Tab-separated table of C-alpha atoms in Angstrom:
chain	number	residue	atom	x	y	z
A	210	UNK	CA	13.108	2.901	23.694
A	211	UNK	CA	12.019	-0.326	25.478
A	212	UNK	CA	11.498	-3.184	22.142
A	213	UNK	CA	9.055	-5.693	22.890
A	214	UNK	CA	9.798	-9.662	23.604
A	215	UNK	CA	7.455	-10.530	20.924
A	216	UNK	CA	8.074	-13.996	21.048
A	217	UNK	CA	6.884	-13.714	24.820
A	218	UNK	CA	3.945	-11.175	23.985
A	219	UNK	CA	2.642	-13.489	21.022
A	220	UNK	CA	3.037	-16.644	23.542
A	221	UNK	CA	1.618	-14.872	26.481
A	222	UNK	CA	-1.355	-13.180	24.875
A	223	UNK	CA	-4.591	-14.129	26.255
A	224	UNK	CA	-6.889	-11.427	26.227
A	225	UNK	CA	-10.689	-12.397	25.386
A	226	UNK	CA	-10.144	-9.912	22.456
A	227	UNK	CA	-6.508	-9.089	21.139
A	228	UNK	CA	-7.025	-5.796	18.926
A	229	UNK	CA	-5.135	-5.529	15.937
A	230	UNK	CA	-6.265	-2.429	14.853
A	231	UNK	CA	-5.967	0.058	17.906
A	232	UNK	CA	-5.828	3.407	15.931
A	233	UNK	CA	-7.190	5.193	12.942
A	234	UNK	CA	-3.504	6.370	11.819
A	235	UNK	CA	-2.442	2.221	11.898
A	236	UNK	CA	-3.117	2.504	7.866
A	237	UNK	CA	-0.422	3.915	5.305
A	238	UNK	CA	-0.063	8.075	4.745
A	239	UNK	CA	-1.396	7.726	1.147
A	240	UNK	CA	-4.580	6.485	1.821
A	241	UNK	CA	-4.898	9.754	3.898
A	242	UNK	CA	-3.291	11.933	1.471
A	243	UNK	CA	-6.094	10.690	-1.060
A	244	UNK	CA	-9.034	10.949	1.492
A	245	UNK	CA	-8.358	14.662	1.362
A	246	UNK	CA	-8.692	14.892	-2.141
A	247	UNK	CA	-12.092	12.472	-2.406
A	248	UNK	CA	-13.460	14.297	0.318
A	249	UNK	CA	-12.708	17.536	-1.594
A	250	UNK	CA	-14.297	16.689	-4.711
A	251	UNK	CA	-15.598	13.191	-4.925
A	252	UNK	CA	-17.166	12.317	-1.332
A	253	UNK	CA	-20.640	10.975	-2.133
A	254	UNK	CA	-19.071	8.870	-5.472
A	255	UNK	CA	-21.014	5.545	-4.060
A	256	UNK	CA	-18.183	2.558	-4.300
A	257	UNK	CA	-17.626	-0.681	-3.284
A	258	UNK	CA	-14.465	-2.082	-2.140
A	259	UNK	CA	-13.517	-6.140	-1.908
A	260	UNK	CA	-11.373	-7.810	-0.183
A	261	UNK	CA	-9.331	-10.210	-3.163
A	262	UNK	CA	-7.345	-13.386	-2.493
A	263	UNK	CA	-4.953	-13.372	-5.339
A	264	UNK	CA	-3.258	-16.301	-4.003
A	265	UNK	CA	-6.059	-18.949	-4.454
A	266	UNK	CA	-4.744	-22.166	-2.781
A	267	UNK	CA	-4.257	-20.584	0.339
A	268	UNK	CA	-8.316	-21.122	1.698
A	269	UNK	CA	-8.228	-17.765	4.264
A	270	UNK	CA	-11.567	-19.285	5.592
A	271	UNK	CA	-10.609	-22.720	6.187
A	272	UNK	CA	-7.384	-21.204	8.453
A	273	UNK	CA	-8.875	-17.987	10.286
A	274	UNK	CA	-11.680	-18.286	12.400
A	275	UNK	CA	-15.132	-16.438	11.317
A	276	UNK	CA	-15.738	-15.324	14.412
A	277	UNK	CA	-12.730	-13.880	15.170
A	278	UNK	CA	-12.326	-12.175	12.729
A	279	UNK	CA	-15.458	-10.544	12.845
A	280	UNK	CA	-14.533	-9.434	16.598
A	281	UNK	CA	-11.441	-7.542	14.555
A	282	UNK	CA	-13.320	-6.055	12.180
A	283	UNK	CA	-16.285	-4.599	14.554
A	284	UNK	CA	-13.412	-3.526	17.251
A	285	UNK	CA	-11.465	-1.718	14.009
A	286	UNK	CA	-15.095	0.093	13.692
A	287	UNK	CA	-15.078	1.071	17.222
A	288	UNK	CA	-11.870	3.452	16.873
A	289	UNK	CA	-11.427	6.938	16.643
A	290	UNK	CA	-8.658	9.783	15.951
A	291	UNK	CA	-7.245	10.639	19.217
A	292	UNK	CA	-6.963	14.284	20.393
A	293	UNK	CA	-3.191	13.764	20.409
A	294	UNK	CA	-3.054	12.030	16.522
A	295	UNK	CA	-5.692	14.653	15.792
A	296	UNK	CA	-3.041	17.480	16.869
A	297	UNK	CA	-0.018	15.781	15.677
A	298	UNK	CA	-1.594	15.298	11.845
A	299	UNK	CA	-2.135	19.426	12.235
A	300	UNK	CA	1.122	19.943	13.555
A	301	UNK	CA	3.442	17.882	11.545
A	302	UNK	CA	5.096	18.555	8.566
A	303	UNK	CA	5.044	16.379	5.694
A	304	UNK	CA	7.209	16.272	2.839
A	305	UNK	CA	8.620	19.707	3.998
A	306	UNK	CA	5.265	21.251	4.251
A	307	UNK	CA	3.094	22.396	7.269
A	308	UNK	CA	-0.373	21.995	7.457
A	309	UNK	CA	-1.257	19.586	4.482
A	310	UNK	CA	-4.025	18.811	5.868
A	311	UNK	CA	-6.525	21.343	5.894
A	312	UNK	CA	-8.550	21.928	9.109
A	313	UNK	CA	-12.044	21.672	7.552
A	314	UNK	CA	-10.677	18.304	6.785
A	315	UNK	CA	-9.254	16.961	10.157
A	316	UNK	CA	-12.678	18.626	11.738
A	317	UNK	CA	-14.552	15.704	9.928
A	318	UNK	CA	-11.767	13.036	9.951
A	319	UNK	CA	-12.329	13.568	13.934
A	320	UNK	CA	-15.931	12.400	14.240
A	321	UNK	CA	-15.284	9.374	11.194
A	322	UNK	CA	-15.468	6.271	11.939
A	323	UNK	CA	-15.260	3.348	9.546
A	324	UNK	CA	-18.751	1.835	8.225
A	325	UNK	CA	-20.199	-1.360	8.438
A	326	UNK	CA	-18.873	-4.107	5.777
A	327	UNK	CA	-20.973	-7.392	4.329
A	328	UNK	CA	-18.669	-10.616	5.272
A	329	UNK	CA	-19.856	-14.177	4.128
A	330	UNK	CA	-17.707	-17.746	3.008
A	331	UNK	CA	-17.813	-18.539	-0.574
A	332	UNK	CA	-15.444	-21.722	-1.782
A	333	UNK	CA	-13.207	-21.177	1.497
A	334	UNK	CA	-12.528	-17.873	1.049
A	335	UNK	CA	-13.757	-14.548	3.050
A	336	UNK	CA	-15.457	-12.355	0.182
A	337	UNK	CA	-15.390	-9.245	2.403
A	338	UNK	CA	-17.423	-5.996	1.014
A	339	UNK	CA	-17.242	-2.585	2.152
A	340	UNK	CA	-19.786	-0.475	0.277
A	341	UNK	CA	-21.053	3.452	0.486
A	342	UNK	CA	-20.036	7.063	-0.396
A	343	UNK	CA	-16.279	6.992	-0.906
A	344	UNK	CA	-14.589	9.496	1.232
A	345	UNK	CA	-16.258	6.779	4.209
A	346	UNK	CA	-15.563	3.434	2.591
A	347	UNK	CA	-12.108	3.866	1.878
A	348	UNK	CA	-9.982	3.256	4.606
A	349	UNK	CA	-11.454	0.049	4.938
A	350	UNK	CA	-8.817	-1.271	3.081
A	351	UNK	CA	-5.320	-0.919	4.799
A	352	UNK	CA	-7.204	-2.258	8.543
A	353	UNK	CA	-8.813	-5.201	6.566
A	354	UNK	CA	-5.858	-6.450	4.773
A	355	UNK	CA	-3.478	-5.702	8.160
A	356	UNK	CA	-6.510	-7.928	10.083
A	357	UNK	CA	-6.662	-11.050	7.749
A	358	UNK	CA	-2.779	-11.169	7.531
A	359	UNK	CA	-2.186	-10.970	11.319
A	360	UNK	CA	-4.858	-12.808	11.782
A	361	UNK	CA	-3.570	-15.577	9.572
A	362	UNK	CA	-0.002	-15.140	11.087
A	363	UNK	CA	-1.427	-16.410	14.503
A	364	UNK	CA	-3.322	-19.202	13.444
A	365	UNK	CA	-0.068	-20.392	12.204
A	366	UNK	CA	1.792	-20.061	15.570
A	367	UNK	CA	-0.899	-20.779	17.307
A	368	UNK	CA	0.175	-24.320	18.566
A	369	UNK	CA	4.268	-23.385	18.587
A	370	UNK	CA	5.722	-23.546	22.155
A	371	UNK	CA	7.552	-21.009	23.584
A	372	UNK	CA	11.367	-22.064	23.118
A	373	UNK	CA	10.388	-22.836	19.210
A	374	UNK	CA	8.525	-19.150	19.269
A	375	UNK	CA	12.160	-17.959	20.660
A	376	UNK	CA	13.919	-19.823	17.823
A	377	UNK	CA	11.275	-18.769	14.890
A	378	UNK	CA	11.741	-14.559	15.857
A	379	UNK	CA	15.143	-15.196	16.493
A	380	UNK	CA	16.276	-16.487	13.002
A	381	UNK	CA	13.390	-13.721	11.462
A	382	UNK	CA	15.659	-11.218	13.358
A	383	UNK	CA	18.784	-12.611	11.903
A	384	UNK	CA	17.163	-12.863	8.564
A	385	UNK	CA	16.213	-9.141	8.273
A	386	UNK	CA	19.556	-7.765	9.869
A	387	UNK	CA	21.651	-9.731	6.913
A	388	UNK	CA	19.103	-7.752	4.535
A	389	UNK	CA	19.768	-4.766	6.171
A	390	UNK	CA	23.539	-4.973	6.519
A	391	UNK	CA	23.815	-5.809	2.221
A	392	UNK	CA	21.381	-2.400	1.752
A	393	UNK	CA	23.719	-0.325	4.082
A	394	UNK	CA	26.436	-1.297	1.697
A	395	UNK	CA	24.437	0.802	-0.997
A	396	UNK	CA	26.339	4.250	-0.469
A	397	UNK	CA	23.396	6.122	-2.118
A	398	UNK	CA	20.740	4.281	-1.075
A	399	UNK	CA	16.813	5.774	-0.216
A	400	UNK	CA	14.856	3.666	0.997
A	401	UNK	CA	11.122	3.605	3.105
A	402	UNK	CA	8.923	0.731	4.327
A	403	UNK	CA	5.646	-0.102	2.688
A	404	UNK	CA	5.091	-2.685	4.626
A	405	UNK	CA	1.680	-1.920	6.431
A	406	UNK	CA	-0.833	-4.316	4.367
A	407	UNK	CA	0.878	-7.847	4.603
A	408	UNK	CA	2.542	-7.691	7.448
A	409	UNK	CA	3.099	-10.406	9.758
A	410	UNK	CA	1.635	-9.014	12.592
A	411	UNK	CA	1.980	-5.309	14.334
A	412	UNK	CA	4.847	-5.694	16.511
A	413	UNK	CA	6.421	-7.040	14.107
A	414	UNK	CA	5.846	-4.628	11.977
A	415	UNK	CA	7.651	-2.385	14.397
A	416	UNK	CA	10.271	-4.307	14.668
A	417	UNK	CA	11.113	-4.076	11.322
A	418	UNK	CA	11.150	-0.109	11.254
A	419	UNK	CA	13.063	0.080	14.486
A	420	UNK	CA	15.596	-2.155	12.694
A	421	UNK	CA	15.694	-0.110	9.428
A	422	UNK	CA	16.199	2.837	11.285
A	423	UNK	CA	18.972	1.852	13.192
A	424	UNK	CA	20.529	0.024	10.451
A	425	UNK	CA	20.334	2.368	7.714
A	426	UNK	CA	20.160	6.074	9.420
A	427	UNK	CA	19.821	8.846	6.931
A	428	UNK	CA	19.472	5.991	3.802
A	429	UNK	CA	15.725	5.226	5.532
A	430	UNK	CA	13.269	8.140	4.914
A	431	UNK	CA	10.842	6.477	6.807
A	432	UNK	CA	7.801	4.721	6.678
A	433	UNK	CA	4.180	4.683	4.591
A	434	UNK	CA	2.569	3.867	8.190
A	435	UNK	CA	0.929	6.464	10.003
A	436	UNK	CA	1.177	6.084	13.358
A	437	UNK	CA	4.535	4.426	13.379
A	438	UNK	CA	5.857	7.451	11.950
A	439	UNK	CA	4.166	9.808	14.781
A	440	UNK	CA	4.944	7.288	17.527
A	441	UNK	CA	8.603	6.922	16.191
A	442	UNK	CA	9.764	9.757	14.841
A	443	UNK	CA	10.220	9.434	11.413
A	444	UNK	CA	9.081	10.204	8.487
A	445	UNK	CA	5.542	9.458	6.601
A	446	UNK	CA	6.069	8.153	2.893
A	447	UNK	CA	3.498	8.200	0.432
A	448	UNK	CA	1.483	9.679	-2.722
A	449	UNK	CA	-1.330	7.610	-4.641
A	450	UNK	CA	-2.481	4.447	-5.637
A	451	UNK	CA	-4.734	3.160	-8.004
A	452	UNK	CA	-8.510	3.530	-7.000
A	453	UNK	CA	-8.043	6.958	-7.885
A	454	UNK	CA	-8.093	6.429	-11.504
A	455	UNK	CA	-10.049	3.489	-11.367
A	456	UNK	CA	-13.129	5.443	-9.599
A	457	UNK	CA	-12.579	8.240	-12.066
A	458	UNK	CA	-12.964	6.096	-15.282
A	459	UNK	CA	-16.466	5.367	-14.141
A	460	UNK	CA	-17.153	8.624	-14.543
A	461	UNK	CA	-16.370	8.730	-18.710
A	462	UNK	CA	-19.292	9.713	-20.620
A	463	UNK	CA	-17.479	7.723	-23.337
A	464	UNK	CA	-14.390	6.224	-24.783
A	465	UNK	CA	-12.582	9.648	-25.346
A	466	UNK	CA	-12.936	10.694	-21.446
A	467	UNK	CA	-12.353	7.316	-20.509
A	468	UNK	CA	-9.305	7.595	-22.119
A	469	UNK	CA	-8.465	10.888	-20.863
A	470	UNK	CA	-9.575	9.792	-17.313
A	471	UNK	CA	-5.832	8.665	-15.948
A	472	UNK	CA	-4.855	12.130	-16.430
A	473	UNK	CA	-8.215	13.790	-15.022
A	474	UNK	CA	-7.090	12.577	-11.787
A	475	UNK	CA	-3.426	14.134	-12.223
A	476	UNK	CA	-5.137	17.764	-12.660
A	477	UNK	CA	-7.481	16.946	-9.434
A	478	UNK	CA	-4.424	15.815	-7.201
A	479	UNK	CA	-2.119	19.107	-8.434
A	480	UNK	CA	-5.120	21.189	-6.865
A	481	UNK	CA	-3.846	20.239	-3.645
A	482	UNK	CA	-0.173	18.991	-3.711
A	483	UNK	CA	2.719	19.907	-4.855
A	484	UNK	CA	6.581	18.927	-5.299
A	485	UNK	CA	7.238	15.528	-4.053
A	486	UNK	CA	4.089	14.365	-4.015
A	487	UNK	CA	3.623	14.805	-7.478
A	488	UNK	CA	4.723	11.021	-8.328
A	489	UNK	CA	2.446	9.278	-10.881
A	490	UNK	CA	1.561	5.983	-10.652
A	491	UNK	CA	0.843	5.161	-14.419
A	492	UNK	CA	0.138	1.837	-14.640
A	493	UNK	CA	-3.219	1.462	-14.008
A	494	UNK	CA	-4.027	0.877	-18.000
A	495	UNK	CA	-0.803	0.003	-18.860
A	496	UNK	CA	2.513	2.156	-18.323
A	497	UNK	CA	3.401	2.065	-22.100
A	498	UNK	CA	-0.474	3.315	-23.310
A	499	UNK	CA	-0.439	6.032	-20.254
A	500	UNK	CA	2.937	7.711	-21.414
A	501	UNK	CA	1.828	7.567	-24.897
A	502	UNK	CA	-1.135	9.527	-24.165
A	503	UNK	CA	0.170	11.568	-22.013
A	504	UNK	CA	-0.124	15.403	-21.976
A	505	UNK	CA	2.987	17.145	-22.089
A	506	UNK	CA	2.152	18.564	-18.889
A	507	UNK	CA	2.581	15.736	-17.042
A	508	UNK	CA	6.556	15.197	-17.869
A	509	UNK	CA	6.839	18.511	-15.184
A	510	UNK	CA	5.736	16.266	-12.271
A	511	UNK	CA	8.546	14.990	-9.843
A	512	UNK	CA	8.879	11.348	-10.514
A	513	UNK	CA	7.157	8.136	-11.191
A	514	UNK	CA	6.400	4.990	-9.192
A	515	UNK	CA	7.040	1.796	-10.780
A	516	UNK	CA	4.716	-0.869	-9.689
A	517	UNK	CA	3.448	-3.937	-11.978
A	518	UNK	CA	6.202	-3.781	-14.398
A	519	UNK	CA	9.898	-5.036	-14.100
A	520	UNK	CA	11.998	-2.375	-12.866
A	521	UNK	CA	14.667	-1.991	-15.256
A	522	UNK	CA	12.054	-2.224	-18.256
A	523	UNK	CA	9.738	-0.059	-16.846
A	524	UNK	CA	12.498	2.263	-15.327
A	525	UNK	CA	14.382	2.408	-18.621
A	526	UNK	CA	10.491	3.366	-20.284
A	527	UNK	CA	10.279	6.750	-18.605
A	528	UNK	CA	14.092	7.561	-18.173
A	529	UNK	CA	13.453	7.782	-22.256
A	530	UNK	CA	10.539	9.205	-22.146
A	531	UNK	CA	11.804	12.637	-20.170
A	532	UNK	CA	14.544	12.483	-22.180
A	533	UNK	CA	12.628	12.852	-25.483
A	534	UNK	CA	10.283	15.663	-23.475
A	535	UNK	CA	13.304	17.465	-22.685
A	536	UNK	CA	13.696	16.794	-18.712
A	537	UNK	CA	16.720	15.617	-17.417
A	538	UNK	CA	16.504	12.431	-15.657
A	539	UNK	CA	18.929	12.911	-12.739
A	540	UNK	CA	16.707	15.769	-11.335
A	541	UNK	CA	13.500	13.423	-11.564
A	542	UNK	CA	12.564	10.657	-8.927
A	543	UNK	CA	12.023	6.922	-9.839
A	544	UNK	CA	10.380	4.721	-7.044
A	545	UNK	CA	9.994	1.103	-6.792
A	546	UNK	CA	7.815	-0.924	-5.052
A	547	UNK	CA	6.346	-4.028	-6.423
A	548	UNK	CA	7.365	-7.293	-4.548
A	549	UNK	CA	10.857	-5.999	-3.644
A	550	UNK	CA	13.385	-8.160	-1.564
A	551	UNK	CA	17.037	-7.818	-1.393
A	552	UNK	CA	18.420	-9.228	-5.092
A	553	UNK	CA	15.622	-6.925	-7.037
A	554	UNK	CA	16.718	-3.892	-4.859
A	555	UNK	CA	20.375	-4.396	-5.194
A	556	UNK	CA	20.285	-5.141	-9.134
A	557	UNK	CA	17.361	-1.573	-9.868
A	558	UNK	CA	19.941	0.233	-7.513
A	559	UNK	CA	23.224	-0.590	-9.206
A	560	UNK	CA	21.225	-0.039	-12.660
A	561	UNK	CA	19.870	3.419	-12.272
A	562	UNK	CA	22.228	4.917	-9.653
A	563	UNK	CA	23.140	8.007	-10.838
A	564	UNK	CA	21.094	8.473	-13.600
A	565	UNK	CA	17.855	9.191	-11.370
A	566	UNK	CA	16.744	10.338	-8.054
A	567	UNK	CA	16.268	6.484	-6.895
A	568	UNK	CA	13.799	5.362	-3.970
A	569	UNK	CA	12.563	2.286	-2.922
A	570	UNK	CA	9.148	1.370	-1.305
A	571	UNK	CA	9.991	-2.353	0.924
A	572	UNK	CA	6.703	-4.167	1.886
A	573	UNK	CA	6.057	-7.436	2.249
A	574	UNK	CA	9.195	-9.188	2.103
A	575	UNK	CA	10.420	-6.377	4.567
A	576	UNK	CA	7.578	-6.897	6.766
A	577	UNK	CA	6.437	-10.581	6.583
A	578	UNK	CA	9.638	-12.884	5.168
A	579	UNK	CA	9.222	-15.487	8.061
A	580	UNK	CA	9.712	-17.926	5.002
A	581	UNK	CA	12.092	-20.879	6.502
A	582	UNK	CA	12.133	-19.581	9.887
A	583	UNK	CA	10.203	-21.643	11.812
A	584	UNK	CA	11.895	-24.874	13.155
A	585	UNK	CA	9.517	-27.237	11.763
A	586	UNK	CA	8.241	-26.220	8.113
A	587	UNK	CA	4.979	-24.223	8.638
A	588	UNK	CA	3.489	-23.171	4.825
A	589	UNK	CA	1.233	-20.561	7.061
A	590	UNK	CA	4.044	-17.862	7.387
A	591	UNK	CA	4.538	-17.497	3.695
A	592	UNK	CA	3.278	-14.072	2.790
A	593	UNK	CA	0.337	-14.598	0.165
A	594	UNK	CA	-1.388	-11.905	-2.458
A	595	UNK	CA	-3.727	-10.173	-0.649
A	596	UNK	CA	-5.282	-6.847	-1.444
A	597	UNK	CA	-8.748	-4.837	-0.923
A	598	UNK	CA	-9.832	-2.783	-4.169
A	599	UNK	CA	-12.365	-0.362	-5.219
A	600	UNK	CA	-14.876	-2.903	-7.503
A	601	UNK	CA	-17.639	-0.908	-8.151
A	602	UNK	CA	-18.045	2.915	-8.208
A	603	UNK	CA	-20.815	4.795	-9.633
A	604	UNK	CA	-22.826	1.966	-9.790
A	605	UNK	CA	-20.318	0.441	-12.659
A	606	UNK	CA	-18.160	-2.091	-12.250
A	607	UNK	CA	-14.157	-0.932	-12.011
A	608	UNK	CA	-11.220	-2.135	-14.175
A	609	UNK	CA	-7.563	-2.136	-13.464
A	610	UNK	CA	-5.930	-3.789	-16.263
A	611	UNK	CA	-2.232	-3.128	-14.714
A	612	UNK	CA	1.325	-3.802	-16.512
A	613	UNK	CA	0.960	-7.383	-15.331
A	614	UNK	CA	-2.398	-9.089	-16.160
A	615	UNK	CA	-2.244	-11.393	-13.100
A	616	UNK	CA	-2.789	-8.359	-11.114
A	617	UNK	CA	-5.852	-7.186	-13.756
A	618	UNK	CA	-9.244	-7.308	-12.066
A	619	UNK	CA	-12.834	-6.415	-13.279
A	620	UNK	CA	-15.536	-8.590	-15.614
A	621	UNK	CA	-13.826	-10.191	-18.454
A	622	UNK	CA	-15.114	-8.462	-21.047
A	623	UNK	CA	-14.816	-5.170	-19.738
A	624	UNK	CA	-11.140	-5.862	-19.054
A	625	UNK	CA	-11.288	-6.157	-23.015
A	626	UNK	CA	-12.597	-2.972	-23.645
A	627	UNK	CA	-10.315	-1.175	-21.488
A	628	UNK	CA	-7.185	-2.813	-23.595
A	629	UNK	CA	-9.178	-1.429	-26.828
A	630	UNK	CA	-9.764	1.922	-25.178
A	631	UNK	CA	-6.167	2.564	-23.960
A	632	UNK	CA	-3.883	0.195	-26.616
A	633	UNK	CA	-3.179	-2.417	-24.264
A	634	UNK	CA	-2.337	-5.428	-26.535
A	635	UNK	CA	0.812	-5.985	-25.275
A	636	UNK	CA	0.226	-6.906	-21.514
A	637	UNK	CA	1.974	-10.231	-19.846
A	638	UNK	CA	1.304	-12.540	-17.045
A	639	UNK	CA	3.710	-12.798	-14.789
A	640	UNK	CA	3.457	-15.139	-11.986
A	641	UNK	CA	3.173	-13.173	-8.323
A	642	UNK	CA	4.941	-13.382	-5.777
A	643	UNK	CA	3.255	-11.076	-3.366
C-alpha cells in the first residue's frame, strides 16, 4: 500500500470544494451498531442533537470560515452507502459474528441520507442543531465533529509553506512512532483507535492506523472507524455510548423508571447482541449510583468501559464489584478510553494486567497530538473538547450528569434532579483535557 505525502496533499490541495466527509461508513462502528437498535425500537423518538464546544476560549467561529463549512456539511448530506460498503457491511463479520446487521436494516440504511441541520453564530461559536426522528438524526454527530476539527486543522496550516509543512508531519510522525514503540513494549497489550471525532484531519487519521498496525501487529485489534476498517483490513471496534440512556430517561413516567432507565436500555441492546458487545458504559448518572442499582443481571455482561472517571478508581470500582457478585475478574473485560495518551495507558496497563481482560480505546491524542510540532508555535493544532450530543428527545430536555461534572450537560436544575434521582452527591470537576 501506496501512503500518502500528506504534507504535499495538504499543501497542494486546491479543489473549489475539498470533501471531508466522502462516505457514510467515515463515522465510528458504534454509532452503527446503535442505529440498528433505534431503528428497531425507537425510530420516530423526535431528538435533537448539538454540536458543544467544551473548550470555550477556543472561538470555532472566529477561526473556520461560515461558508465553508457549510459547503462540508451540505456535501456530507449529499453521500450515500455504496453498493460495495453496502455488500461489505452484509458480508463482514464483526466481533466473530456474520451478519449483524440484519438485511431489513441495510435495505433502509441504503436509501438514508443525513437530514438537514440549523447552523447560526452565537458569542463566536457555531451552535450547530440537528433535529428529527432519531434513527435519521443520529449520525450527524461523528461527520460534524470530524468536519469542524479538520476544518479547524487547516485554518491553522493554512499560511505554513511547504518545507515547514515537511518539518510539522515529520516531527508528528516521529512523535507517534516513540508512542508506539513504548506501547509495543507492553507484552500483553490490546489496544484499538478511537480516534474518528477529533482528529486532525482524514489522512491523517490514516496515518495513524497504518502506523498502529504496523507497529503493534496482533496488540492492535483495530479501529472504531468504519471505513478504515473495510478499506484496511482490520478490525471494527465498538459497543455504545451515551445517548442511549440519555434518550431513554425521557421516556420515565416518573422518578422510579427514571431511575430504572440506565438499565432499560441494557435489556433493549441484549435483544440484539451478544458476547463482546455486551460492554456497559455506566457512567452516564454516575458509575458509583449505576452499580449500586444495578440488577444482578447485569454482572453476566462481558465487561465495562471506563470513560469519565480515573482509571484506576473507576477500574478498581467494578473489579470489586464482580467480585462481591461472584464473577471472576480475569474472565471479564475492562476498557478505557477517556483522554488517553501514553503515561495514562502505561500506568492502567501495569495496574490491572493480569487481573482483567484489559483494552484500550486511543482517540484524540492518538489521532490529533500535533501539540509542539509545528516550527513556529501555532495554539490552532492543540486538540480542543469538542462533542455533538443528543439535547432534547421527546420533546424534554436530556441530562448526562457523567463521573466528571465538567463533562455534565443539560439545564441546571434538571442536572439537580438527576443527582437526587440516582444518588449523585459525590461527583467532581475535573479539568479536561480533551
Amino acid at each position: 500500500m501506496t501512503t500518502t505525502d500528506i504534507a504535499t496533499r495538504v499543501y497542494n490541495h486546491a479543489f473549489k470544494l475539498d470533501p471531508i466527509i466522502r462516505s457514510l461508513l467515515d463515522t465510528d462502528v458504534y454509532k452503527l451498531l446503535m442505529l440498528q437498535t433505534i431503528w428497531k425500537e425507537f425510530a420516530r423518538v423526535p431528538v435533537t442533537f448539538s454540536l458543544i464546544n467544551r473548550s470555550p476560549a477556543v472561538r470555532l467561529a472566529e477561526t473556520i470560515d461560515e461558508v465553508e463549512l457549510r459547503e462540508q456539511l451540505d456535501h456530507a448530506r449529499t453521500v450515500r452507502l455504496a453498493k460495495k460498503e453496502r455488500i461489505w457491511l452484509a458480508g463482514n463479520t464483526f466481533y466473530g459474528k456474520e451478519r449483524l446487521f440484519s438485511p431489513e436494516f441495510l435495505a433502509w440504511l441504503g436509501n438514508y441520507r443525513l437530514p438537514e441541520y440549523d447552523l447560526r453564530v452565537e458569542d463566536g461559536q457555531f451552535r450547530i442543531d440537528f433535529s428529527g426522528p432519531w434513527a435519521e438524526v443520529t449520525l450527524w454527530e461523528i461527520p460534524v465533529l470530524s468536519i469542524v476539527s479538520e476544518l479547524r486543522s487547516r485554518a491553522a496550516i493554512g499560511g505554513i509553506g511547504r518545507f515547514e509543512l515537511d518539518v510539522l508531519y515529520a516531527r508528528a510522525k516521529a512523535k507517534l512512532w516513540e508512542k508506539v514503540v513504548r506501547l509495543n513494549a507492553l507484552p500483553a497489550l490490546r489496544i484499538a483507535d478511537f480516534g474518528t471525532r477529533r482528529r486532525h484531519g482524514f489522512l491523517w487519521h490514516r496515518w495513524c492506523v497504518e502506523a498502529m498496525k504496523e507497529g503493534l501487529g496482533g496488540k492492535f485489534l483495530g479501529t472504531s472507524n468504519v471505513l478504515q476498517a473495510m478499506e484496511l483490513d482490520i478490525e471494527a471496534i465498538g459497543t455504545n455510548a451515551h445517548e442511549l440512556p440519555m434518550v431513554r430517561a425521557t421516556m420515565a413516567g416518573d422518578d422510579r423508571q427514571l431511575l430504572h432507565s440506565p438499565y432499560s436500555v441494557l435489556e433493549s441492546w441484549q435483544r440484539t447482541y451478544e458476547g463482546n458487545l455486551l460492554v456497559v458504559l455506566p457512567d452516564t448518572y454516575g458509575t458509583t449510583a449505576f452499580l449500586r442499582h444495578a440488577p444482578d443481571w447485569v454482572a453476566q455482561w462481558s465487561g465495562f468501559r471506563i470513560d469519565s472517571k480515573d482509571p484506576i478508581e473507576g477500574g478498581e470500582e467494578i473489579v470489586a464489584w464482580w467480585e462481591r457478585r461472584g464473577q471472576d475478574p480475569r474472565e471479564k473485560l475492562l476498557i478505557f478510553s477517556d483522554g488517553l495518551d501514553i503515561d495514562s495507558i502505561e500506568r492502567t496497563y501495569h495496574h490491572f494486567t493480569g487481573r482483567v481482560r484489559l483494552g484500550f480505546g486511543w482517540g484524540t491524542l492518538l489521532t490529533n497530538d500535533l501539540r509542539d510540532c509545528a516550527p513556529v508555535k501555532n495554539p490552532g493544532l492543540d486538540p480542543i473538547s469538542l462533542v455533538c450530543k443528543v439535547t432534547r428527545a421527546n420533546h424534554r430536555p436530556t441530562v448526562k450528569l457523567s463521573d466528571n461534572l465538567e463533562k455534565a450537560s443539560g439545564p441546571p436544575g434538571l442536572i439537580e434532579h438527576y443527582r437526587t434521582v440516582f444518588g449523585c452527591g459525590a461527583l467532581e470537576r475535573k479539568a479536561l483535557a480533551v
